Amino acid sequence: IKVLGLNPTLLVLDCTRVELLDSTCVGVLVLIRQLAAKNTQICLVGANQLLKRLHGMCKLNQLFPLYDLLEDA
């Protein structure tokens, strides 16, 4: 995000086509959080039931709010 010169206040990651959340994906999400400005809210949208469960188990809900619909983000 910094490399691109962007400073959004909201970054929405569409998870509708994501089938698996492995450790590499979690690492990339954490890296995105670290690279984003402090005032940037990053949220996930459209996760399936498995991703929702993993989201809670990995405590990603503390870093990334999860929404069912883009309009809710």
JSON list of C-alpha atoms in Angstrom, two decimals:
[
{"chain": "A", "resi": 1, "resn": "ILE", "atom": "CA", "xyz": [0.00, 0.00, 0.00]},
{"chain": "A", "resi": 2, "resn": "LYS", "atom": "CA", "xyz": [2.80, 2.40, 0.87]},
{"chain": "A", "resi": 3, "resn": "VAL", "atom": "CA", "xyz": [4.71, 1.28, -2.21]},
{"chain": "A", "resi": 4, "resn": "LEU", "atom": "CA", "xyz": [1.75, 2.27, -4.36]},
{"chain": "A", "resi": 5, "resn": "GLY", "atom": "CA", "xyz": [1.51, 5.65, -2.65]},
{"chain": "A", "resi": 6, "resn": "LEU", "atom": "CA", "xyz": [-2.04, 4.96, -1.51]},
{"chain": "A", "resi": 7, "resn": "ASN", "atom": "CA", "xyz": [-3.51, 6.04, 1.81]},
{"chain": "A", "resi": 8, "resn": "PRO", "atom": "CA", "xyz": [-7.10, 4.74, 1.87]},
{"chain": "A", "resi": 9, "resn": "THR", "atom": "CA", "xyz": [-9.23, 5.04, 4.99]},
{"chain": "A", "resi": 10, "resn": "LEU", "atom": "CA", "xyz": [-11.01, 1.80, 4.09]},
{"chain": "A", "resi": 11, "resn": "LEU", "atom": "CA", "xyz": [-9.63, -1.27, 2.34]},
{"chain": "A", "resi": 12, "resn": "VAL", "atom": "CA", "xyz": [-12.14, -4.03, 1.57]},
{"chain": "A", "resi": 13, "resn": "LEU", "atom": "CA", "xyz": [-10.84, -7.48, 0.68]},
{"chain": "A", "resi": 14, "resn": "ASP", "atom": "CA", "xyz": [-13.36, -9.57, -1.26]},
{"chain": "A", "resi": 15, "resn": "CYS", "atom": "CA", "xyz": [-13.20, -13.18, -0.04]},
{"chain": "A", "resi": 16, "resn": "THR", "atom": "CA", "xyz": [-16.05, -14.59, -2.12]},
{"chain": "A", "resi": 17, "resn": "ARG", "atom": "CA", "xyz": [-13.69, -16.76, -4.19]},
{"chain": "A", "resi": 18, "resn": "VAL", "atom": "CA", "xyz": [-11.40, -17.78, -1.31]},
{"chain": "A", "resi": 19, "resn": "GLU", "atom": "CA", "xyz": [-11.76, -21.46, -0.45]},
{"chain": "A", "resi": 20, "resn": "LEU", "atom": "CA", "xyz": [-8.95, -21.92, 2.07]},
{"chain": "A", "resi": 21, "resn": "LEU", "atom": "CA", "xyz": [-7.19, -19.73, 4.60]},
{"chain": "A", "resi": 22, "resn": "ASP", "atom": "CA", "xyz": [-3.78, -21.27, 5.27]},
{"chain": "A", "resi": 23, "resn": "SER", "atom": "CA", "xyz": [-0.80, -19.82, 7.14]},
{"chain": "A", "resi": 24, "resn": "THR", "atom": "CA", "xyz": [0.48, -18.11, 3.99]},
{"chain": "A", "resi": 25, "resn": "CYS", "atom": "CA", "xyz": [-2.82, -16.26, 3.58]},
{"chain": "A", "resi": 26, "resn": "VAL", "atom": "CA", "xyz": [-2.81, -15.25, 7.23]},
{"chain": "A", "resi": 27, "resn": "GLY", "atom": "CA", "xyz": [0.76, -13.97, 6.81]},
{"chain": "A", "resi": 28, "resn": "VAL", "atom": "CA", "xyz": [-0.25, -11.88, 3.78]},
{"chain": "A", "resi": 29, "resn": "LEU", "atom": "CA", "xyz": [-3.21, -10.42, 5.67]},
{"chain": "A", "resi": 30, "resn": "VAL", "atom": "CA", "xyz": [-0.97, -9.48, 8.59]},
{"chain": "A", "resi": 31, "resn": "LEU", "atom": "CA", "xyz": [1.55, -7.94, 6.17]},
{"chain": "A", "resi": 32, "resn": "ILE", "atom": "CA", "xyz": [-1.21, -5.86, 4.56]},
{"chain": "A", "resi": 33, "resn": "ARG", "atom": "CA", "xyz": [-2.23, -4.66, 8.03]},
{"chain": "A", "resi": 34, "resn": "GLN", "atom": "CA", "xyz": [1.37, -3.69, 8.81]},
{"chain": "A", "resi": 35, "resn": "LEU", "atom": "CA", "xyz": [1.82, -1.84, 5.51]},
{"chain": "A", "resi": 36, "resn": "ALA", "atom": "CA", "xyz": [-1.44, 0.06, 5.73]},
{"chain": "A", "resi": 37, "resn": "ALA", "atom": "CA", "xyz": [-1.65, 3.39, 7.49]},
{"chain": "A", "resi": 38, "resn": "LYS", "atom": "CA", "xyz": [-2.83, 3.30, 11.09]},
{"chain": "A", "resi": 39, "resn": "ASN", "atom": "CA", "xyz": [-6.06, 5.07, 10.16]},
{"chain": "A", "resi": 40, "resn": "THR", "atom": "CA", "xyz": [-6.90, 2.52, 7.43]},
{"chain": "A", "resi": 41, "resn": "GLN", "atom": "CA", "xyz": [-9.66, 0.10, 8.35]},
{"chain": "A", "resi": 42, "resn": "ILE", "atom": "CA", "xyz": [-9.22, -3.23, 6.59]},
{"chain": "A", "resi": 43, "resn": "CYS", "atom": "CA", "xyz": [-12.19, -5.55, 6.40]},
{"chain": "A", "resi": 44, "resn": "LEU", "atom": "CA", "xyz": [-13.05, -8.86, 4.79]},
{"chain": "A", "resi": 45, "resn": "VAL", "atom": "CA", "xyz": [-16.26, -9.41, 2.85]},
{"chain": "A", "resi": 46, "resn": "GLY", "atom": "CA", "xyz": [-18.07, -12.49, 1.56]},
{"chain": "A", "resi": 47, "resn": "ALA", "atom": "CA", "xyz": [-16.31, -15.26, 3.45]},
{"chain": "A", "resi": 48, "resn": "ASN", "atom": "CA", "xyz": [-17.79, -18.77, 3.40]},
{"chain": "A", "resi": 49, "resn": "GLN", "atom": "CA", "xyz": [-18.60, -20.62, 6.63]},
{"chain": "A", "resi": 50, "resn": "LEU", "atom": "CA", "xyz": [-15.18, -22.28, 6.87]},
{"chain": "A", "resi": 51, "resn": "LEU", "atom": "CA", "xyz": [-13.38, -18.96, 6.50]},
{"chain": "A", "resi": 52, "resn": "LYS", "atom": "CA", "xyz": [-15.65, -17.38, 9.08]},
{"chain": "A", "resi": 53, "resn": "ARG", "atom": "CA", "xyz": [-14.78, -20.13, 11.55]},
{"chain": "A", "resi": 54, "resn": "LEU", "atom": "CA", "xyz": [-11.04, -19.86, 10.82]},
{"chain": "A", "resi": 55, "resn": "HIS", "atom": "CA", "xyz": [-11.29, -16.07, 11.04]},
{"chain": "A", "resi": 56, "resn": "GLY", "atom": "CA", "xyz": [-12.44, -16.42, 14.65]},
{"chain": "A", "resi": 57, "resn": "MET", "atom": "CA", "xyz": [-10.08, -19.26, 15.54]},
{"chain": "A", "resi": 58, "resn": "CYS", "atom": "CA", "xyz": [-7.03, -17.35, 14.28]},
{"chain": "A", "resi": 59, "resn": "LYS", "atom": "CA", "xyz": [-8.24, -14.22, 16.10]},
{"chain": "A", "resi": 60, "resn": "LEU", "atom": "CA", "xyz": [-8.21, -12.31, 12.83]},
{"chain": "A", "resi": 61, "resn": "ASN", "atom": "CA", "xyz": [-11.43, -10.68, 14.01]},
{"chain": "A", "resi": 62, "resn": "GLN", "atom": "CA", "xyz": [-9.24, -8.45, 16.18]},
{"chain": "A", "resi": 63, "resn": "LEU", "atom": "CA", "xyz": [-7.51, -7.07, 13.07]},
{"chain": "A", "resi": 64, "resn": "PHE", "atom": "CA", "xyz": [-10.09, -7.47, 10.30]},
{"chain": "A", "resi": 65, "resn": "PRO", "atom": "CA", "xyz": [-13.84, -7.04, 10.74]},
{"chain": "A", "resi": 66, "resn": "LEU", "atom": "CA", "xyz": [-15.79, -9.56, 8.67]},
{"chain": "A", "resi": 67, "resn": "TYR", "atom": "CA", "xyz": [-18.95, -8.66, 6.74]},
{"chain": "A", "resi": 68, "resn": "ASP", "atom": "CA", "xyz": [-21.29, -10.76, 4.64]},
{"chain": "A", "resi": 69, "resn": "LEU", "atom": "CA", "xyz": [-22.05, -8.01, 2.12]},
{"chain": "A", "resi": 70, "resn": "LEU", "atom": "CA", "xyz": [-19.96, -5.27, 0.55]},
{"chain": "A", "resi": 71, "resn": "GLU", "atom": "CA", "xyz": [-22.64, -2.72, 1.45]},
{"chain": "A", "resi": 72, "resn": "ASP", "atom": "CA", "xyz": [-22.17, -3.54, 5.15]},
{"chain": "A", "resi": 73, "resn": "ALA", "atom": "CA", "xyz": [-18.45, -2.82, 5.04]}
]
